[in-house]
Amino acid sequence: MFRTAYFGPQGTFTEQATRILVDTDDAAELVPMDTVPQALDAVRAGAVQRACVPVENSVEGAVPATLDGLADGQPLVALAEAVLPVRFSVLTRPGCTKPRTVASHPHALAQVREWLATELPEAELIAASSTAAAAVAVRDGQYDAAVTAPVAAEHYPLSLFAENVADVADARTRFLLVSQPGELPAPTGADRTSLAAVAADRVGSLAELLNELMLRGINLTRIESRPTKGRLGEYRFFLDIAGHIAEQRVGDAFAALRRRCADVRFLGSYPRADRLPADVPETASDADFDAAAEWLAAVRRGELA
């Protein structure tokens, strides 16, 4: 049985993303986990083959638990990504017409703050470990309402109070499907590569890191920083770039970063969810790198001056 863990319980946006990224008709078992670290550790332990976890939201930014979980422990690599529009449902206990308590994950509450202030101004807002955990709490009678992913209505006997709720109309969340290191997805021409790098603690080190990408015509699509949890003031930078590690310009940049940085961790090369091809400068194609390498080899052999 092919098993995939996901940040649960049942009824989260991560479950919806997992259904997109995993063929659930092919004898696949979806295994909900209470936390992101538990989902990642299940892959490391071999209890599941893959895990789906949220990595960033267009409104609330990066998901720290995912970034930290990928940077620490046995290496894991991303195989695919999914991007979901964020539209919430508000579910209540049957018969509840005026919720006094509303529970959800803090990110979800932040994304419907204006709606709640308008529609339920007197309601007490309560943080839960996930949107689905809030639905479970409502089912168990702890709270009146939960702000959840639409899929939660399939799992819990609750009433629909409101749907398509979102303060930001085009809010999106990106999810990664990760596994233990192995054969990488083949390049498609529309790929993303993720990495984590600890820059040296000296003047200009971050600028040098970014310059290595610029010199090779590599587009940086995201950068985040997180403390390494070691020395105060030491940070790990999480970068997403356009391209695949199999491309020579990307591989060459990785080699340069490995020389410059205190630590570099490869987090995967995988197809972009939007399928947008990388914008590769005319002088940075694999053919250009091959031609340059052949020229250098000829010079070293004494065939060219």
PDB file of C-alpha atoms in Angstrom:
ATOM      1  CA  MET A   1       0.000   0.000   0.000  1.00  0.00           C
ATOM      2  CA  PHE A   2       1.444   3.355  -1.061  1.00  0.00           C
ATOM      3  CA  ARG A   3       1.042   5.667   1.938  1.00  0.00           C
ATOM      4  CA  THR A   4       1.139   9.477   2.002  1.00  0.00           C
ATOM      5  CA  ALA A   5       1.031  11.490   5.212  1.00  0.00           C
ATOM      6  CA  TYR A   6      -0.426  14.973   5.328  1.00  0.00           C
ATOM      7  CA  PHE A   7      -0.948  17.754   7.844  1.00  0.00           C
ATOM      8  CA  GLY A   8      -4.352  16.843   9.255  1.00  0.00           C
ATOM      9  CA  PRO A   9      -6.659  15.850  10.706  1.00  0.00           C
ATOM     10  CA  GLN A  10      -9.118  15.050   7.912  1.00  0.00           C
ATOM     11  CA  GLY A  11     -10.679  18.114   6.382  1.00  0.00           C
ATOM     12  CA  THR A  12      -7.697  20.461   5.913  1.00  0.00           C
ATOM     13  CA  PHE A  13      -6.560  22.323   2.823  1.00  0.00           C
ATOM     14  CA  THR A  14      -3.520  20.044   2.941  1.00  0.00           C
ATOM     15  CA  GLU A  15      -5.807  17.053   2.413  1.00  0.00           C
ATOM     16  CA  GLN A  16      -7.226  18.800  -0.661  1.00  0.00           C
ATOM     17  CA  ALA A  17      -3.693  19.426  -1.963  1.00  0.00           C
ATOM     18  CA  THR A  18      -2.713  15.809  -1.275  1.00  0.00           C
ATOM     19  CA  ARG A  19      -5.631  14.600  -3.357  1.00  0.00           C
ATOM     20  CA  ILE A  20      -4.286  16.668  -6.253  1.00  0.00           C
ATOM     21  CA  LEU A  21      -0.689  15.487  -5.896  1.00  0.00           C
ATOM     22  CA  VAL A  22      -1.359  11.794  -5.198  1.00  0.00           C
ATOM     23  CA  ASP A  23      -3.382   9.401  -7.323  1.00  0.00           C
ATOM     24  CA  THR A  24      -5.840   8.270  -4.657  1.00  0.00           C
ATOM     25  CA  ASP A  25      -7.394   5.781  -7.083  1.00  0.00           C
ATOM     26  CA  ASP A  26      -4.147   3.799  -7.282  1.00  0.00           C
ATOM     27  CA  ALA A  27      -4.397   1.955  -3.960  1.00  0.00           C
ATOM     28  CA  ALA A  28      -2.967   4.983  -2.150  1.00  0.00           C
ATOM     29  CA  GLU A  29      -3.646   5.508   1.530  1.00  0.00           C
ATOM     30  CA  LEU A  30      -3.781   9.031   2.936  1.00  0.00           C
ATOM     31  CA  VAL A  31      -2.606   9.265   6.539  1.00  0.00           C
ATOM     32  CA  PRO A  32      -3.487  12.423   8.512  1.00  0.00           C
ATOM     33  CA  MET A  33      -0.927  13.674  11.022  1.00  0.00           C
ATOM     34  CA  ASP A  34      -1.497  16.167  13.829  1.00  0.00           C
ATOM     35  CA  THR A  35       1.511  18.363  12.999  1.00  0.00           C
ATOM     36  CA  VAL A  36       3.826  19.158  10.093  1.00  0.00           C
ATOM     37  CA  PRO A  37       6.884  17.720  11.925  1.00  0.00           C
ATOM     38  CA  GLN A  38       5.022  14.457  12.517  1.00  0.00           C
ATOM     39  CA  ALA A  39       4.206  14.176   8.800  1.00  0.00           C
ATOM     40  CA  LEU A  40       7.843  14.798   7.814  1.00  0.00           C
ATOM     41  CA  ASP A  41       9.200  12.433  10.467  1.00  0.00           C
ATOM     42  CA  ALA A  42       6.876   9.684   9.249  1.00  0.00           C
ATOM     43  CA  VAL A  43       8.659   9.847   5.879  1.00  0.00           C
ATOM     44  CA  ARG A  44      12.069   9.775   7.559  1.00  0.00           C
ATOM     45  CA  ALA A  45      11.070   6.728   9.601  1.00  0.00           C
ATOM     46  CA  GLY A  46       9.731   4.894   6.550  1.00  0.00           C
ATOM     47  CA  ALA A  47       6.198   4.694   7.969  1.00  0.00           C
ATOM     48  CA  VAL A  48       4.948   6.452   4.815  1.00  0.00           C
ATOM     49  CA  GLN A  49       6.535   7.014   1.419  1.00  0.00           C
ATOM     50  CA  ARG A  50       5.636  10.697   1.053  1.00  0.00           C
ATOM     51  CA  ALA A  51       4.170  13.635   2.919  1.00  0.00           C
ATOM     52  CA  CYS A  52       2.234  16.700   1.816  1.00  0.00           C
ATOM     53  CA  VAL A  53       2.799  19.871   3.829  1.00  0.00           C
ATOM     54  CA  PRO A  54       2.018  23.593   3.378  1.00  0.00           C
ATOM     55  CA  VAL A  55       5.053  25.765   2.695  1.00  0.00           C
ATOM     56  CA  GLU A  56       3.775  29.303   2.075  1.00  0.00           C
ATOM     57  CA  ASN A  57       0.652  31.432   1.923  1.00  0.00           C
ATOM     58  CA  SER A  58       0.293  34.568  -0.184  1.00  0.00           C
ATOM     59  CA  VAL A  59      -1.246  36.473   2.751  1.00  0.00           C
ATOM     60  CA  GLU A  60       0.512  35.122   5.848  1.00  0.00           C
ATOM     61  CA  GLY A  61       3.865  34.175   4.307  1.00  0.00           C
ATOM     62  CA  ALA A  62       5.988  31.099   4.975  1.00  0.00           C
ATOM     63  CA  VAL A  63       5.014  28.192   7.224  1.00  0.00           C
ATOM     64  CA  PRO A  64       7.848  28.077   9.796  1.00  0.00           C
ATOM     65  CA  ALA A  65       7.169  24.488  10.869  1.00  0.00           C
ATOM     66  CA  THR A  66       7.692  23.287   7.309  1.00  0.00           C
ATOM     67  CA  LEU A  67      10.853  25.321   6.717  1.00  0.00           C
ATOM     68  CA  ASP A  68      12.399  24.182  10.002  1.00  0.00           C
ATOM     69  CA  GLY A  69      11.287  20.595   9.446  1.00  0.00           C
ATOM     70  CA  LEU A  70      12.975  20.441   6.036  1.00  0.00           C
ATOM     71  CA  ALA A  71      16.178  22.099   7.246  1.00  0.00           C
ATOM     72  CA  ASP A  72      16.733  19.816  10.258  1.00  0.00           C
ATOM     73  CA  GLY A  73      17.054  16.059  10.502  1.00  0.00           C
ATOM     74  CA  GLN A  74      17.488  13.509   7.742  1.00  0.00           C
ATOM     75  CA  PRO A  75      17.259  15.212   4.315  1.00  0.00           C
ATOM     76  CA  LEU A  76      13.973  15.204   2.435  1.00  0.00           C
ATOM     77  CA  VAL A  77      13.334  16.482  -1.088  1.00  0.00           C
ATOM     78  CA  ALA A  78      10.257  17.905  -2.787  1.00  0.00           C
ATOM     79  CA  LEU A  79       8.867  15.996  -5.774  1.00  0.00           C
ATOM     80  CA  ALA A  80       5.918  18.204  -6.692  1.00  0.00           C
ATOM     81  CA  GLU A  81       3.957  21.265  -5.638  1.00  0.00           C
ATOM     82  CA  ALA A  82       0.319  22.323  -5.658  1.00  0.00           C
ATOM     83  CA  VAL A  83      -1.155  25.796  -5.271  1.00  0.00           C
ATOM     84  CA  LEU A  84      -4.712  26.108  -3.976  1.00  0.00           C
ATOM     85  CA  PRO A  85      -6.988  29.139  -3.842  1.00  0.00           C
ATOM     86  CA  VAL A  86      -7.955  29.815  -0.245  1.00  0.00           C
ATOM     87  CA  ARG A  87     -11.705  30.028   0.243  1.00  0.00           C
ATOM     88  CA  PHE A  88     -13.021  29.084   3.653  1.00  0.00           C
ATOM     89  CA  SER A  89     -16.254  27.568   4.878  1.00  0.00           C
ATOM     90  CA  VAL A  90     -17.712  28.439   8.270  1.00  0.00           C
ATOM     91  CA  LEU A  91     -19.261  25.359   9.858  1.00  0.00           C
ATOM     92  CA  THR A  92     -21.435  25.346  12.988  1.00  0.00           C
ATOM     93  CA  ARG A  93     -23.094  22.905  15.310  1.00  0.00           C
ATOM     94  CA  PRO A  94     -26.501  21.924  13.933  1.00  0.00           C
ATOM     95  CA  GLY A  95     -29.099  24.439  15.083  1.00  0.00           C
ATOM     96  CA  CYS A  96     -26.574  27.170  15.939  1.00  0.00           C
ATOM     97  CA  THR A  97     -27.645  30.412  14.246  1.00  0.00           C
ATOM     98  CA  LYS A  98     -25.520  32.944  16.138  1.00  0.00           C
ATOM     99  CA  PRO A  99     -22.043  31.613  16.921  1.00  0.00           C
ATOM    100  CA  ARG A 100     -20.429  33.069  20.030  1.00  0.00           C
ATOM    101  CA  THR A 101     -17.122  31.237  19.695  1.00  0.00           C
ATOM    102  CA  VAL A 102     -15.237  30.685  16.438  1.00  0.00           C
ATOM    103  CA  ALA A 103     -12.155  28.466  16.235  1.00  0.00           C
ATOM    104  CA  SER A 104      -9.534  27.933  13.538  1.00  0.00           C
ATOM    105  CA  HIS A 105      -5.835  27.893  12.790  1.00  0.00           C
ATOM    106  CA  PRO A 106      -4.273  31.349  13.407  1.00  0.00           C
ATOM    107  CA  HIS A 107      -3.416  31.736   9.699  1.00  0.00           C
ATOM    108  CA  ALA A 108      -7.035  31.053   8.765  1.00  0.00           C
ATOM    109  CA  LEU A 109      -8.394  33.497  11.337  1.00  0.00           C
ATOM    110  CA  ALA A 110      -6.031  36.154  10.003  1.00  0.00           C
ATOM    111  CA  GLN A 111      -7.291  35.614   6.465  1.00  0.00           C
ATOM    112  CA  VAL A 112     -10.963  36.127   7.404  1.00  0.00           C
ATOM    113  CA  ARG A 113     -10.468  38.804  10.065  1.00  0.00           C
ATOM    114  CA  GLU A 114     -12.504  41.430   8.204  1.00  0.00           C
ATOM    115  CA  TRP A 115     -15.342  39.005   7.442  1.00  0.00           C
ATOM    116  CA  LEU A 116     -15.557  37.955  11.083  1.00  0.00           C
ATOM    117  CA  ALA A 117     -15.525  41.582  12.254  1.00  0.00           C
ATOM    118  CA  THR A 118     -18.454  42.330   9.953  1.00  0.00           C
ATOM    119  CA  GLU A 119     -20.547  39.169  10.226  1.00  0.00           C
ATOM    120  CA  LEU A 120     -19.728  37.983  13.783  1.00  0.00           C
ATOM    121  CA  PRO A 121     -18.392  41.055  15.600  1.00  0.00           C
ATOM    122  CA  GLU A 122     -19.187  39.725  19.086  1.00  0.00           C
ATOM    123  CA  ALA A 123     -17.735  36.248  18.591  1.00  0.00           C
ATOM    124  CA  GLU A 124     -14.677  35.145  20.554  1.00  0.00           C
ATOM    125  CA  LEU A 125     -11.885  33.927  18.260  1.00  0.00           C
ATOM    126  CA  ILE A 126      -9.962  30.850  19.407  1.00  0.00           C
ATOM    127  CA  ALA A 127      -6.754  29.467  17.918  1.00  0.00           C
ATOM    128  CA  ALA A 128      -6.632  25.761  17.020  1.00  0.00           C
ATOM    129  CA  SER A 129      -3.800  23.571  15.746  1.00  0.00           C
ATOM    130  CA  SER A 130      -5.474  23.293  12.326  1.00  0.00           C
ATOM    131  CA  THR A 131      -8.705  24.231  10.592  1.00  0.00           C
ATOM    132  CA  ALA A 132      -9.848  20.611  10.795  1.00  0.00           C
ATOM    133  CA  ALA A 133      -9.002  20.399  14.492  1.00  0.00           C
ATOM    134  CA  ALA A 134     -11.339  23.361  14.952  1.00  0.00           C
ATOM    135  CA  ALA A 135     -14.090  21.440  13.150  1.00  0.00           C
ATOM    136  CA  VAL A 136     -13.524  18.475  15.459  1.00  0.00           C
ATOM    137  CA  ALA A 137     -13.801  20.768  18.473  1.00  0.00           C
ATOM    138  CA  VAL A 138     -17.097  22.155  17.168  1.00  0.00           C
ATOM    139  CA  ARG A 139     -18.379  18.635  16.574  1.00  0.00           C
ATOM    140  CA  ASP A 140     -17.434  17.754  20.153  1.00  0.00           C
ATOM    141  CA  GLY A 141     -19.305  20.772  21.528  1.00  0.00           C
ATOM    142  CA  GLN A 142     -16.314  22.880  22.604  1.00  0.00           C
ATOM    143  CA  TYR A 143     -17.064  25.799  20.274  1.00  0.00           C
ATOM    144  CA  ASP A 144     -19.930  27.085  18.180  1.00  0.00           C
ATOM    145  CA  ALA A 145     -18.238  27.484  14.787  1.00  0.00           C
ATOM    146  CA  ALA A 146     -15.078  26.685  12.870  1.00  0.00           C
ATOM    147  CA  VAL A 147     -13.411  28.375   9.913  1.00  0.00           C
ATOM    148  CA  THR A 148     -12.367  25.412   7.764  1.00  0.00           C
ATOM    149  CA  ALA A 149     -11.381  24.175   4.348  1.00  0.00           C
ATOM    150  CA  PRO A 150     -14.446  23.261   2.253  1.00  0.00           C
ATOM    151  CA  VAL A 151     -13.465  19.565   2.345  1.00  0.00           C
ATOM    152  CA  ALA A 152     -14.141  19.491   6.104  1.00  0.00           C
ATOM    153  CA  ALA A 153     -17.862  19.420   5.378  1.00  0.00           C
ATOM    154  CA  GLU A 154     -17.350  15.936   3.889  1.00  0.00           C
ATOM    155  CA  HIS A 155     -15.948  14.559   7.141  1.00  0.00           C
ATOM    156  CA  TYR A 156     -17.877  16.196   9.990  1.00  0.00           C
ATOM    157  CA  PRO A 157     -21.651  16.373  10.710  1.00  0.00           C
ATOM    158  CA  LEU A 158     -21.783  20.170  10.879  1.00  0.00           C
ATOM    159  CA  SER A 159     -24.002  22.821   9.314  1.00  0.00           C
ATOM    160  CA  LEU A 160     -22.795  25.231   6.648  1.00  0.00           C
ATOM    161  CA  PHE A 161     -23.040  28.781   8.032  1.00  0.00           C
ATOM    162  CA  ALA A 162     -21.107  30.496   5.206  1.00  0.00           C
ATOM    163  CA  GLU A 163     -18.924  29.526   2.240  1.00  0.00           C
ATOM    164  CA  ASN A 164     -16.365  31.137  -0.089  1.00  0.00           C
ATOM    165  CA  VAL A 165     -15.180  33.332   2.780  1.00  0.00           C
ATOM    166  CA  ALA A 166     -11.921  35.255   2.233  1.00  0.00           C
ATOM    167  CA  ASP A 167     -10.766  38.800   2.897  1.00  0.00           C
ATOM    168  CA  VAL A 168      -8.283  38.610   0.009  1.00  0.00           C
ATOM    169  CA  ALA A 169      -9.936  37.387  -3.165  1.00  0.00           C
ATOM    170  CA  ASP A 170      -6.837  35.858  -4.776  1.00  0.00           C
ATOM    171  CA  ALA A 171      -5.203  34.334  -1.671  1.00  0.00           C
ATOM    172  CA  ARG A 172      -3.235  31.158  -2.413  1.00  0.00           C
ATOM    173  CA  THR A 173      -1.393  28.500  -0.419  1.00  0.00           C
ATOM    174  CA  ARG A 174       1.444  26.412  -1.840  1.00  0.00           C
ATOM    175  CA  PHE A 175       2.033  22.817  -0.764  1.00  0.00           C
ATOM    176  CA  LEU A 176       4.964  20.447  -1.281  1.00  0.00           C
ATOM    177  CA  LEU A 177       4.957  16.682  -1.715  1.00  0.00           C
ATOM    178  CA  VAL A 178       8.204  15.397  -0.185  1.00  0.00           C
ATOM    179  CA  SER A 179       9.980  12.068   0.071  1.00  0.00           C
ATOM    180  CA  GLN A 180      13.337  10.635   1.048  1.00  0.00           C
ATOM    181  CA  PRO A 181      16.101  11.440  -1.484  1.00  0.00           C
ATOM    182  CA  GLY A 182      16.045   9.324  -4.614  1.00  0.00           C
ATOM    183  CA  GLU A 183      15.496   9.685  -8.332  1.00  0.00           C
ATOM    184  CA  LEU A 184      14.490  13.278  -9.122  1.00  0.00           C
ATOM    185  CA  PRO A 185      11.613  14.313 -11.363  1.00  0.00           C
ATOM    186  CA  ALA A 186      12.890  14.882 -14.892  1.00  0.00           C
ATOM    187  CA  PRO A 187      13.326  18.478 -16.058  1.00  0.00           C
ATOM    188  CA  THR A 188      10.283  19.901 -17.812  1.00  0.00           C
ATOM    189  CA  GLY A 189      11.513  23.386 -18.681  1.00  0.00           C
ATOM    190  CA  ALA A 190       9.038  24.793 -16.166  1.00  0.00           C
ATOM    191  CA  ASP A 191      10.626  23.748 -12.881  1.00  0.00           C
ATOM    192  CA  ARG A 192      11.394  25.101  -9.445  1.00  0.00           C
ATOM    193  CA  THR A 193      14.386  24.245  -7.276  1.00  0.00           C
ATOM    194  CA  SER A 194      14.390  24.780  -3.510  1.00  0.00           C
ATOM    195  CA  LEU A 195      17.381  25.003  -1.205  1.00  0.00           C
ATOM    196  CA  ALA A 196      18.423  26.167   2.236  1.00  0.00           C
ATOM    197  CA  ALA A 197      21.766  27.911   2.778  1.00  0.00           C
ATOM    198  CA  VAL A 198      23.545  29.259   5.841  1.00  0.00           C
ATOM    199  CA  ALA A 199      25.517  32.293   4.715  1.00  0.00           C
ATOM    200  CA  ALA A 200      28.854  33.025   6.331  1.00  0.00           C
ATOM    201  CA  ASP A 201      28.756  35.605   9.134  1.00  0.00           C
ATOM    202  CA  ARG A 202      30.626  38.396   7.413  1.00  0.00           C
ATOM    203  CA  VAL A 203      29.963  41.566   5.449  1.00  0.00           C
ATOM    204  CA  GLY A 204      28.356  40.972   2.051  1.00  0.00           C
ATOM    205  CA  SER A 205      27.874  37.218   2.380  1.00  0.00           C
ATOM    206  CA  LEU A 206      24.187  37.289   1.418  1.00  0.00           C
ATOM    207  CA  ALA A 207      24.914  39.602  -1.510  1.00  0.00           C
ATOM    208  CA  GLU A 208      27.588  37.162  -2.693  1.00  0.00           C
ATOM    209  CA  LEU A 209      25.120  34.294  -2.472  1.00  0.00           C
ATOM    210  CA  LEU A 210      22.547  36.127  -4.573  1.00  0.00           C
ATOM    211  CA  ASN A 211      25.210  37.273  -7.013  1.00  0.00           C
ATOM    212  CA  GLU A 212      26.040  33.654  -7.822  1.00  0.00           C
ATOM    213  CA  LEU A 213      22.469  33.248  -9.052  1.00  0.00           C
ATOM    214  CA  MET A 214      22.463  36.523 -10.964  1.00  0.00           C
ATOM    215  CA  LEU A 215      25.691  35.744 -12.796  1.00  0.00           C
ATOM    216  CA  ARG A 216      24.133  32.543 -14.159  1.00  0.00           C
ATOM    217  CA  GLY A 217      20.842  34.120 -15.185  1.00  0.00           C
ATOM    218  CA  ILE A 218      18.841  32.348 -12.487  1.00  0.00           C
ATOM    219  CA  ASN A 219      15.609  33.975 -11.317  1.00  0.00           C
ATOM    220  CA  LEU A 220      15.064  33.976  -7.553  1.00  0.00           C
ATOM    221  CA  THR A 221      11.323  33.452  -6.932  1.00  0.00           C
ATOM    222  CA  ARG A 222      11.317  33.398  -3.111  1.00  0.00           C
ATOM    223  CA  ILE A 223      13.642  34.025  -0.187  1.00  0.00           C
ATOM    224  CA  GLU A 224      12.902  33.579   3.517  1.00  0.00           C
ATOM    225  CA  SER A 225      15.124  33.551   6.575  1.00  0.00           C
ATOM    226  CA  ARG A 226      14.893  31.485   9.749  1.00  0.00           C
ATOM    227  CA  PRO A 227      17.265  31.327  12.728  1.00  0.00           C
ATOM    228  CA  THR A 228      19.492  28.269  12.731  1.00  0.00           C
ATOM    229  CA  LYS A 229      18.597  27.770  16.430  1.00  0.00           C
ATOM    230  CA  GLY A 230      22.269  27.833  17.225  1.00  0.00           C
ATOM    231  CA  ARG A 231      24.215  31.029  17.662  1.00  0.00           C
ATOM    232  CA  LEU A 232      22.186  34.233  18.055  1.00  0.00           C
ATOM    233  CA  GLY A 233      22.189  36.176  14.814  1.00  0.00           C
ATOM    234  CA  GLU A 234      22.950  33.164  12.574  1.00  0.00           C
ATOM    235  CA  TYR A 235      20.277  32.617   9.929  1.00  0.00           C
ATOM    236  CA  ARG A 236      19.427  30.030   7.317  1.00  0.00           C
ATOM    237  CA  PHE A 237      18.049  31.355   4.022  1.00  0.00           C
ATOM    238  CA  PHE A 238      15.417  29.391   2.131  1.00  0.00           C
ATOM    239  CA  LEU A 239      15.460  30.066  -1.594  1.00  0.00           C
ATOM    240  CA  ASP A 240      13.292  29.012  -4.512  1.00  0.00           C
ATOM    241  CA  ILE A 241      14.749  29.509  -7.964  1.00  0.00           C
ATOM    242  CA  ALA A 242      13.437  28.994 -11.484  1.00  0.00           C
ATOM    243  CA  GLY A 243      15.113  25.969 -13.038  1.00  0.00           C
ATOM    244  CA  HIS A 244      16.134  22.354 -12.384  1.00  0.00           C
ATOM    245  CA  ILE A 245      19.266  21.000 -10.696  1.00  0.00           C
ATOM    246  CA  ALA A 246      19.929  18.960 -13.855  1.00  0.00           C
ATOM    247  CA  GLU A 247      20.468  22.187 -15.811  1.00  0.00           C
ATOM    248  CA  GLN A 248      24.112  23.166 -15.940  1.00  0.00           C
ATOM    249  CA  ARG A 249      23.540  26.780 -14.909  1.00  0.00           C
ATOM    250  CA  VAL A 250      21.667  25.642 -11.785  1.00  0.00           C
ATOM    251  CA  GLY A 251      24.168  22.919 -10.954  1.00  0.00           C
ATOM    252  CA  ASP A 252      27.020  25.375 -11.427  1.00  0.00           C
ATOM    253  CA  ALA A 253      25.322  27.814  -9.043  1.00  0.00           C
ATOM    254  CA  PHE A 254      24.870  25.088  -6.434  1.00  0.00           C
ATOM    255  CA  ALA A 255      28.550  24.234  -6.601  1.00  0.00           C
ATOM    256  CA  ALA A 256      29.433  27.911  -6.109  1.00  0.00           C
ATOM    257  CA  LEU A 257      27.052  28.229  -3.144  1.00  0.00           C
ATOM    258  CA  ARG A 258      28.553  25.099  -1.588  1.00  0.00           C
ATOM    259  CA  ARG A 259      31.958  26.773  -1.707  1.00  0.00           C
ATOM    260  CA  ARG A 260      30.726  30.055  -0.247  1.00  0.00           C
ATOM    261  CA  CYS A 261      28.212  28.988   2.396  1.00  0.00           C
ATOM    262  CA  ALA A 262      28.643  27.369   5.784  1.00  0.00           C
ATOM    263  CA  ASP A 263      25.948  24.854   4.811  1.00  0.00           C
ATOM    264  CA  VAL A 264      23.743  24.158   1.785  1.00  0.00           C
ATOM    265  CA  ARG A 265      20.840  21.710   1.677  1.00  0.00           C
ATOM    266  CA  PHE A 266      19.135  20.721  -1.573  1.00  0.00           C
ATOM    267  CA  LEU A 267      15.361  20.593  -1.035  1.00  0.00           C
ATOM    268  CA  GLY A 268      14.260  19.386  -4.448  1.00  0.00           C
ATOM    269  CA  SER A 269      13.706  20.186  -8.128  1.00  0.00           C
ATOM    270  CA  TYR A 270      10.134  19.701  -9.293  1.00  0.00           C
ATOM    271  CA  PRO A 271       7.585  20.959 -11.858  1.00  0.00           C
ATOM    272  CA  ARG A 272       6.030  24.333 -11.085  1.00  0.00           C
ATOM    273  CA  ALA A 273       2.318  24.221 -10.401  1.00  0.00           C
ATOM    274  CA  ASP A 274       1.739  27.149 -12.768  1.00  0.00           C
ATOM    275  CA  ARG A 275       3.842  25.476 -15.508  1.00  0.00           C
ATOM    276  CA  LEU A 276       5.576  28.774 -16.306  1.00  0.00           C
ATOM    277  CA  PRO A 277       8.854  28.094 -18.120  1.00  0.00           C
ATOM    278  CA  ALA A 278      12.063  29.576 -16.777  1.00  0.00           C
ATOM    279  CA  ASP A 279      13.352  32.667 -18.549  1.00  0.00           C
ATOM    280  CA  VAL A 280      16.865  31.532 -19.494  1.00  0.00           C
ATOM    281  CA  PRO A 281      19.278  34.163 -20.867  1.00  0.00           C
ATOM    282  CA  GLU A 282      20.729  33.393 -24.289  1.00  0.00           C
ATOM    283  CA  THR A 283      24.186  32.853 -22.820  1.00  0.00           C
ATOM    284  CA  ALA A 284      23.089  30.551 -19.965  1.00  0.00           C
ATOM    285  CA  SER A 285      21.673  27.513 -21.768  1.00  0.00           C
ATOM    286  CA  ASP A 286      23.158  24.047 -21.363  1.00  0.00           C
ATOM    287  CA  ALA A 287      24.509  24.351 -24.918  1.00  0.00           C
ATOM    288  CA  ASP A 288      26.393  27.505 -23.932  1.00  0.00           C
ATOM    289  CA  PHE A 289      27.869  25.791 -20.879  1.00  0.00           C
ATOM    290  CA  ASP A 290      28.897  22.796 -23.020  1.00  0.00           C
ATOM    291  CA  ALA A 291      30.557  25.028 -25.594  1.00  0.00           C
ATOM    292  CA  ALA A 292      32.440  26.937 -22.905  1.00  0.00           C
ATOM    293  CA  ALA A 293      33.607  23.694 -21.272  1.00  0.00           C
ATOM    294  CA  GLU A 294      34.818  22.334 -24.612  1.00  0.00           C
ATOM    295  CA  TRP A 295      36.716  25.564 -25.313  1.00  0.00           C
ATOM    296  CA  LEU A 296      38.388  25.455 -21.878  1.00  0.00           C
ATOM    297  CA  ALA A 297      39.367  21.827 -22.344  1.00  0.00           C
ATOM    298  CA  ALA A 298      40.920  22.645 -25.692  1.00  0.00           C
ATOM    299  CA  VAL A 299      42.908  25.500 -24.150  1.00  0.00           C
ATOM    300  CA  ARG A 300      44.182  23.206 -21.386  1.00  0.00           C
ATOM    301  CA  ARG A 301      45.238  20.634 -23.973  1.00  0.00           C
ATOM    302  CA  GLY A 302      47.228  23.309 -25.778  1.00  0.00           C
ATOM    303  CA  GLU A 303      45.043  23.151 -28.880  1.00  0.00           C
ATOM    304  CA  LEU A 304      43.859  26.765 -28.549  1.00  0.00           C
ATOM    305  CA  ALA A 305      45.482  29.946 -27.343  1.00  0.00           C
TER     306      ALA A 305
END
